[in-house]
Tab-separated table of C-alpha atoms in Angstrom:
chain	number	residue	atom	x	y	z
A	27	MET	CA	-11.623	48.071	28.221
A	28	GLY	CA	-14.953	46.276	28.305
A	29	VAL	CA	-14.998	46.098	24.496
A	30	LEU	CA	-11.491	44.553	24.504
A	31	LYS	CA	-12.570	41.947	27.056
A	32	ASN	CA	-15.560	41.055	24.906
A	33	ILE	CA	-13.354	40.684	21.841
A	34	VAL	CA	-10.897	38.473	23.727
A	35	ALA	CA	-13.749	36.378	25.139
A	36	ALA	CA	-15.302	35.977	21.685
A	37	ALA	CA	-11.946	34.966	20.229
A	38	GLY	CA	-11.571	32.389	22.986
A	39	ILE	CA	-14.996	30.936	22.274
A	40	LEU	CA	-14.244	30.726	18.552
A	41	ALA	CA	-10.877	29.103	19.214
A	42	ALA	CA	-12.476	26.554	21.531
A	43	ALA	CA	-15.165	25.858	18.955
A	44	GLY	CA	-12.458	25.353	16.334
A	45	VAL	CA	-10.602	22.900	18.531
A	46	GLY	CA	-13.823	21.036	19.257
A	47	GLU	CA	-14.691	20.857	15.557
A	48	THR	CA	-11.209	19.577	14.738
A	49	VAL	CA	-11.227	16.853	17.395
A	50	TYR	CA	-14.753	15.794	16.428
A	51	PHE	CA	-13.822	15.587	12.733
A	52	TYR	CA	-10.595	13.735	13.462
A	53	ASN	CA	-12.145	11.143	15.734
A	54	ARG	CA	-15.011	10.476	13.298
A	55	THR	CA	-12.755	10.218	10.271
A	56	MET	CA	-9.309	8.926	11.115
A	57	LYS	CA	-9.752	6.486	13.992
A	58	ARG	CA	-10.725	2.837	13.839
A	59	GLY	CA	-14.177	2.077	15.192
A	60	ASN	CA	-15.429	5.650	14.760
A	61	ALA	CA	-15.279	5.617	10.959
A	62	LYS	CA	-18.527	3.818	10.122
A	63	THR	CA	-19.312	1.920	6.929
A	64	GLU	CA	-22.918	3.135	7.032
A	65	ARG	CA	-21.815	6.769	7.079
A	66	THR	CA	-19.343	6.210	4.250
A	67	THR	CA	-22.020	4.496	2.152
A	68	LYS	CA	-24.377	7.422	2.706
A	69	MET	CA	-21.702	9.957	1.770
A	70	SER	CA	-20.771	8.026	-1.366
A	71	GLY	CA	-24.277	8.441	-2.752
A	72	THR	CA	-24.239	4.995	-4.390
A	73	ASP	CA	-27.359	2.831	-4.295
A	74	TRP	CA	-25.783	-0.525	-3.456
A	75	GLU	CA	-29.005	-2.413	-2.706
A	76	LYS	CA	-29.768	-3.015	-6.373
A	77	TYR	CA	-26.449	-4.846	-6.721
A	78	PHE	CA	-26.880	-7.133	-3.710
A	79	PRO	CA	-28.399	-10.014	-5.757
A	80	LEU	CA	-25.371	-10.019	-8.089
A	81	MET	CA	-22.992	-9.935	-5.130
A	82	GLU	CA	-24.772	-12.836	-3.449
A	83	GLU	CA	-24.744	-14.849	-6.670
A	84	ARG	CA	-21.019	-14.344	-7.170
A	85	LYS	CA	-20.259	-14.868	-3.495
A	86	GLY	CA	-21.220	-18.523	-3.800
A	87	PHE	CA	-18.749	-19.175	-6.606
A	88	VAL	CA	-15.893	-17.133	-5.105
A	89	LEU	CA	-16.080	-18.583	-1.615
A	90	GLY	CA	-16.287	-22.041	-3.157
A	91	GLN	CA	-12.749	-21.646	-4.504
A	92	PRO	CA	-9.714	-22.662	-2.402
A	93	HIS	CA	-8.577	-19.770	-0.216
A	94	GLU	CA	-6.768	-19.078	3.022
A	95	ASP	CA	-6.077	-16.347	5.568
A	96	VAL	CA	-2.541	-14.981	5.467
A	97	TYR	CA	-0.700	-12.494	7.686
A	98	ILE	CA	2.345	-10.256	7.514
A	99	THR	CA	3.905	-7.664	9.824
A	100	SER	CA	3.888	-4.071	8.598
A	101	PHE	CA	6.910	-1.755	8.540
A	102	ASP	CA	5.704	-0.285	11.845
A	103	GLY	CA	4.886	-3.553	13.591
A	104	LEU	CA	1.182	-4.109	12.856
A	105	LYS	CA	-0.232	-7.541	12.091
A	106	LEU	CA	-1.927	-7.275	8.702
A	107	HIS	CA	-4.440	-9.749	7.301
A	108	ALA	CA	-5.379	-10.764	3.758
A	109	THR	CA	-7.355	-13.496	2.008
A	110	TYR	CA	-5.399	-15.428	-0.618
A	111	PHE	CA	-6.876	-17.369	-3.540
A	112	PRO	CA	-4.296	-19.463	-5.420
A	113	GLY	CA	-6.534	-19.599	-8.489
A	114	MET	CA	-5.700	-21.921	-11.382
A	115	GLU	CA	-2.399	-23.741	-11.117
A	116	ASP	CA	0.268	-24.920	-13.544
A	117	GLU	CA	2.090	-28.247	-13.351
A	118	ALA	CA	4.357	-26.886	-10.608
A	119	GLY	CA	1.333	-25.924	-8.509
A	120	ARG	CA	1.738	-22.180	-9.149
A	121	PRO	CA	-0.862	-19.715	-10.476
A	122	ALA	CA	-1.193	-19.822	-14.246
A	123	ASP	CA	-3.732	-19.090	-16.945
A	124	VAL	CA	-4.348	-21.355	-19.912
A	125	SER	CA	-1.332	-19.913	-21.742
A	126	GLY	CA	0.956	-20.840	-18.855
A	127	VAL	CA	1.545	-17.250	-17.716
A	128	LYS	CA	1.587	-17.019	-13.941
A	129	LYS	CA	-0.388	-13.910	-13.049
A	130	ALA	CA	-1.789	-12.479	-9.866
A	131	VAL	CA	-3.720	-9.424	-8.729
A	132	ILE	CA	-3.720	-7.650	-5.375
A	133	CYS	CA	-7.012	-5.842	-4.720
A	134	PHE	CA	-7.089	-2.933	-2.253
A	135	HIS	CA	-10.450	-1.862	-0.831
A	136	GLY	CA	-11.882	1.526	0.077
A	137	TYR	CA	-12.387	3.526	3.262
A	138	THR	CA	-14.223	1.531	5.986
A	139	GLY	CA	-14.346	-1.548	3.736
A	140	GLU	CA	-12.756	-5.004	3.953
A	141	GLY	CA	-10.724	-6.986	1.456
A	142	LEU	CA	-12.801	-10.061	0.772
A	143	SER	CA	-16.294	-8.595	1.092
A	144	ASN	CA	-15.548	-5.563	-1.092
A	145	HIS	CA	-14.147	-7.640	-3.963
A	146	ILE	CA	-16.642	-10.511	-4.158
A	147	ALA	CA	-18.078	-9.350	-7.486
A	148	ILE	CA	-14.853	-8.592	-9.346
A	149	ALA	CA	-13.165	-11.680	-7.845
A	150	ASP	CA	-15.461	-13.701	-10.108
A	151	TYR	CA	-13.839	-12.030	-13.128
A	152	PHE	CA	-10.235	-12.380	-11.933
A	153	LEU	CA	-10.527	-15.991	-10.778
A	154	LYS	CA	-12.172	-17.088	-14.021
A	155	LYS	CA	-9.367	-15.353	-15.924
A	156	GLY	CA	-6.810	-17.497	-14.112
A	157	TYR	CA	-5.436	-14.979	-11.638
A	158	ALA	CA	-4.229	-15.737	-8.168
A	159	MET	CA	-5.829	-13.139	-5.903
A	160	LEU	CA	-4.713	-11.433	-2.725
A	161	MET	CA	-7.267	-9.242	-0.934
A	162	PRO	CA	-5.743	-7.425	2.052
A	163	ASP	CA	-7.602	-5.701	4.851
A	164	ALA	CA	-6.073	-2.232	5.094
A	165	ARG	CA	-4.560	-1.228	8.419
A	166	ALA	CA	-7.274	-0.328	10.951
A	167	HIS	CA	-9.797	-2.310	8.871
A	168	GLY	CA	-11.163	-5.846	9.047
A	169	GLU	CA	-8.787	-8.289	10.709
A	170	SER	CA	-5.731	-6.072	10.309
A	171	GLU	CA	-4.362	-4.261	13.336
A	172	GLY	CA	-4.031	-0.498	13.691
A	173	GLU	CA	-5.864	2.359	15.360
A	174	TYR	CA	-5.349	5.030	12.710
A	175	ILE	CA	-6.469	4.798	9.078
A	176	GLY	CA	-3.643	5.150	6.541
A	177	PHE	CA	-5.581	6.756	3.642
A	178	GLY	CA	-3.065	5.420	1.152
A	179	CYS	CA	-0.188	7.395	2.671
A	180	LEU	CA	0.744	4.514	4.978
A	181	ASP	CA	-1.102	1.821	3.034
A	182	ARG	CA	1.237	2.230	0.035
A	183	LYS	CA	4.075	0.894	2.188
A	184	ASP	CA	1.847	-2.003	3.264
A	185	ALA	CA	1.072	-2.601	-0.419
A	186	LEU	CA	4.770	-3.015	-1.136
A	187	SER	CA	5.006	-5.558	1.695
A	188	TRP	CA	2.086	-7.507	0.226
A	189	VAL	CA	3.744	-7.449	-3.210
A	190	ASN	CA	6.886	-8.979	-1.729
A	191	TRP	CA	4.814	-11.599	0.109
A	192	LEU	CA	3.048	-12.549	-3.128
A	193	ILE	CA	6.322	-12.861	-5.036
A	194	GLY	CA	7.571	-15.198	-2.321
A	195	LYS	CA	4.375	-17.231	-2.595
A	196	CYS	CA	4.083	-17.414	-6.390
A	197	GLY	CA	7.697	-17.231	-7.522
A	198	ASN	CA	9.905	-14.603	-9.130
A	199	ASP	CA	8.345	-15.089	-12.570
A	200	VAL	CA	4.837	-14.109	-11.504
A	201	ALA	CA	3.236	-11.081	-13.244
A	202	ILE	CA	1.376	-8.877	-10.742
A	203	MET	CA	-1.347	-6.291	-11.251
A	204	LEU	CA	-2.322	-3.871	-8.481
A	205	HIS	CA	-6.017	-2.958	-8.404
A	206	GLY	CA	-7.560	-0.500	-5.972
A	207	THR	CA	-10.920	1.177	-5.437
A	208	SER	CA	-11.419	4.571	-3.738
A	209	MET	CA	-8.897	4.645	-0.851
A	210	GLY	CA	-7.461	1.507	-2.421
A	211	GLY	CA	-7.215	3.375	-5.725
A	212	ALA	CA	-5.300	6.154	-3.985
A	213	THR	CA	-3.113	3.485	-2.358
A	214	VAL	CA	-2.003	1.939	-5.650
A	215	LEU	CA	-1.458	5.365	-7.239
A	216	MET	CA	0.660	6.466	-4.297
A	217	ALA	CA	2.550	3.163	-4.510
A	218	SER	CA	3.381	3.935	-8.159
A	219	GLY	CA	5.998	6.393	-6.929
A	220	LEU	CA	7.835	3.714	-4.946
A	221	ASP	CA	10.596	1.470	-6.236
A	222	LEU	CA	8.304	-1.412	-7.174
A	223	PRO	CA	9.654	-4.911	-7.906
A	224	CYS	CA	9.855	-5.801	-11.607
A	225	GLN	CA	7.056	-8.359	-11.095
A	226	VAL	CA	4.542	-5.494	-10.802
A	227	LYS	CA	3.457	-5.011	-14.413
A	228	GLY	CA	0.627	-2.500	-14.066
A	229	ILE	CA	-1.767	-0.591	-11.829
A	230	VAL	CA	-5.535	-0.096	-12.015
A	231	SER	CA	-7.031	2.755	-10.002
A	232	ASP	CA	-10.824	2.897	-9.736
A	233	CYS	CA	-12.036	6.266	-8.356
A	234	GLY	CA	-8.807	6.983	-6.494
A	235	PHE	CA	-8.300	10.387	-4.876
A	236	THR	CA	-5.321	12.734	-4.774
A	237	SER	CA	-4.817	13.002	-1.002
A	238	PRO	CA	-6.868	12.685	2.204
A	239	LYS	CA	-6.620	16.453	2.716
A	240	GLU	CA	-8.065	17.234	-0.696
A	241	VAL	CA	-10.839	14.653	-0.662
A	242	PHE	CA	-12.067	15.647	2.820
A	243	THR	CA	-11.868	19.323	1.903
A	244	HIS	CA	-14.164	18.472	-1.014
A	245	VAL	CA	-16.538	16.533	1.255
A	246	LEU	CA	-16.779	19.344	3.823
A	247	ASN	CA	-17.211	22.077	1.210
A	248	HIS	CA	-19.544	20.406	-1.262
A	249	MET	CA	-21.453	17.798	0.731
A	250	TYR	CA	-21.767	19.434	4.157
A	251	HIS	CA	-21.352	23.066	3.020
A	252	LEU	CA	-18.801	23.663	5.766
A	253	PRO	CA	-15.422	25.392	5.600
A	254	ALA	CA	-12.398	23.124	5.676
A	255	PHE	CA	-10.657	25.439	8.128
A	256	PRO	CA	-9.881	24.713	10.926
A	257	ALA	CA	-10.941	21.042	10.878
A	258	ILE	CA	-8.597	19.864	8.107
A	259	GLN	CA	-5.584	21.860	9.268
A	260	GLY	CA	-6.122	20.791	12.865
A	261	ALA	CA	-6.629	17.150	11.887
A	262	ASP	CA	-3.409	17.329	9.885
A	263	LEU	CA	-1.441	18.390	12.971
A	264	ILE	CA	-3.075	15.725	15.149
A	265	ASN	CA	-2.501	13.022	12.543
A	266	LYS	CA	1.186	13.848	12.179
A	267	ARG	CA	1.589	13.352	15.909
A	268	LEU	CA	-0.615	10.267	16.370
A	269	ALA	CA	-0.522	8.402	13.038
A	270	GLY	CA	2.841	9.626	11.782
A	271	TYR	CA	1.840	11.225	8.483
A	272	GLY	CA	0.391	14.477	7.188
A	273	MET	CA	-2.904	14.492	5.304
A	274	ASP	CA	-1.288	15.934	2.182
A	275	GLU	CA	2.124	14.379	2.761
A	276	CYS	CA	1.615	11.853	0.004
A	277	ASN	CA	-0.429	13.046	-2.959
A	278	ALA	CA	-1.251	10.728	-5.857
A	279	LYS	CA	-0.956	13.483	-8.467
A	280	TYR	CA	2.704	13.927	-7.504
A	281	GLU	CA	3.516	10.254	-6.979
A	282	VAL	CA	2.396	9.314	-10.505
A	283	GLN	CA	4.976	11.762	-11.854
A	284	LYS	CA	7.512	9.142	-10.742
A	285	ALA	CA	5.519	6.146	-12.032
A	286	LYS	CA	7.249	3.666	-14.326
A	287	VAL	CA	4.551	0.985	-14.764
A	288	PRO	CA	1.444	1.477	-16.945
A	289	ILE	CA	-1.667	2.768	-15.160
A	290	LEU	CA	-5.334	2.332	-16.048
A	291	PHE	CA	-7.576	5.033	-14.562
A	292	ILE	CA	-11.300	4.302	-14.091
A	293	HIS	CA	-13.843	6.740	-12.661
A	294	GLY	CA	-17.571	7.362	-12.663
A	295	SER	CA	-18.758	10.614	-14.225
A	296	SER	CA	-21.379	11.064	-11.477
A	297	ASP	CA	-19.054	10.475	-8.517
A	298	THR	CA	-19.868	13.116	-5.879
A	299	PHE	CA	-17.618	11.667	-3.151
A	300	VAL	CA	-14.353	11.656	-5.119
A	301	PRO	CA	-14.975	14.034	-8.043
A	302	VAL	CA	-13.979	12.840	-11.507
A	303	SER	CA	-11.849	15.985	-11.790
A	304	MET	CA	-9.351	14.298	-9.462
A	305	CYS	CA	-9.025	11.420	-11.927
A	306	HIS	CA	-8.346	13.839	-14.782
A	307	GLU	CA	-5.801	15.750	-12.691
A	308	ILE	CA	-3.882	12.621	-11.678
A	309	TYR	CA	-4.050	11.281	-15.236
A	310	GLU	CA	-2.518	14.479	-16.637
A	311	ASN	CA	0.354	14.204	-14.145
A	312	CYS	CA	1.053	10.526	-14.840
A	313	ALA	CA	4.484	9.949	-16.382
A	314	SER	CA	4.043	6.286	-17.316
A	315	PRO	CA	1.946	4.740	-20.154
A	316	LYS	CA	-1.704	5.337	-19.273
A	317	ARG	CA	-5.299	4.655	-20.228
A	318	LYS	CA	-8.535	6.133	-18.906
A	319	LEU	CA	-12.138	4.911	-18.754
A	320	ILE	CA	-14.867	7.284	-17.571
A	321	VAL	CA	-18.117	5.398	-16.964
A	322	GLU	CA	-21.059	7.674	-17.688
A	323	GLY	CA	-23.593	7.960	-14.890
A	324	ALA	CA	-21.594	5.875	-12.398
A	325	ALA	CA	-21.490	7.067	-8.798
A	326	HIS	CA	-18.643	6.424	-6.383
A	327	ALA	CA	-17.123	2.930	-6.790
A	328	GLU	CA	-20.057	1.973	-9.025
A	329	SER	CA	-18.251	1.798	-12.374
A	330	TYR	CA	-17.819	-1.990	-12.423
A	331	TYR	CA	-21.509	-2.543	-11.700
A	332	LYS	CA	-22.810	0.274	-13.910
A	333	ASP	CA	-21.029	-0.923	-17.065
A	334	MET	CA	-19.545	-4.341	-16.357
A	335	ALA	CA	-19.044	-5.197	-20.024
A	336	ASP	CA	-16.941	-2.124	-20.787
A	337	TYR	CA	-15.081	-2.342	-17.483
A	338	GLU	CA	-14.086	-5.972	-18.072
A	339	LYS	CA	-13.258	-5.254	-21.715
A	340	VAL	CA	-10.796	-2.470	-20.895
A	341	LEU	CA	-9.382	-4.472	-17.985
A	342	THR	CA	-8.773	-7.464	-20.268
A	343	GLU	CA	-7.170	-5.254	-22.912
A	344	PHE	CA	-4.959	-3.564	-20.333
A	345	ALA	CA	-3.896	-6.898	-18.843
A	346	GLY	CA	-3.093	-8.187	-22.335
A	347	GLU	CA	-0.781	-5.230	-22.879
A	348	ILE	CA	1.067	-5.362	-19.556
A	349	MET	CA	1.172	-9.097	-18.714
């Protein structure tokens, strides 16, 4: 009898420890305010300090261009914020490049980031190429409302709302590219499975992941050397109840099987946060026309900075094909 009591007591302790681990993981990862940029930067393994001078240099030009804060209401009632740059204009006052084609890009940032600050460097490229730019803050980030992070699963619906806003702003004949990095990359890939307006001509995913469940399983196993069970499974149950979606409910590798617009995949070969194997897996599942650029030696979200010439070259070629 004493042995049975000890077994039951031990099981209770383990169960309590599992619950505690789950709640701790969930609160650190999924809730606004607890998910810290500093921790994400450390986990990503990217040395951003060496790129700060470039960012500061480009910041001056970008912020010197006309721009404004814009807001929409999400499908579930959140006030969402973005920064809008009208870019070059045609005779009617609408975005246009030198050939008269009205084109725009919506840039979606990564986990714990913000729209404007995360896209300062690449905004230099897009603005000088004549794009109008929209840089949203994801729900539970920046100036957008929300307590729970969407990890692409909810953000893809917000992306569709931003697309419709941009069409209303620029006109029905605007050509739109969706560009996302990390969580933003997952967002645009997940959005590829939606019924996108015809104005969306193509998608660029830079180091996007398959699903929050799979990327955090990778982080726990390979970066912290911890088992994913019970933290991931427990967080999944909590998130369904509190945030309204499961952590593997929307998976990019399945959504791209329904994609109709061309997709450009970009990933760093040395990405330890979102492994390049995820890029290959999603690419193989993609049903629409596709291209892939693997930047050798680039860590997480570093591809643009590691090989800017090749990145801009393939981006320009891709835009020329789809726009």
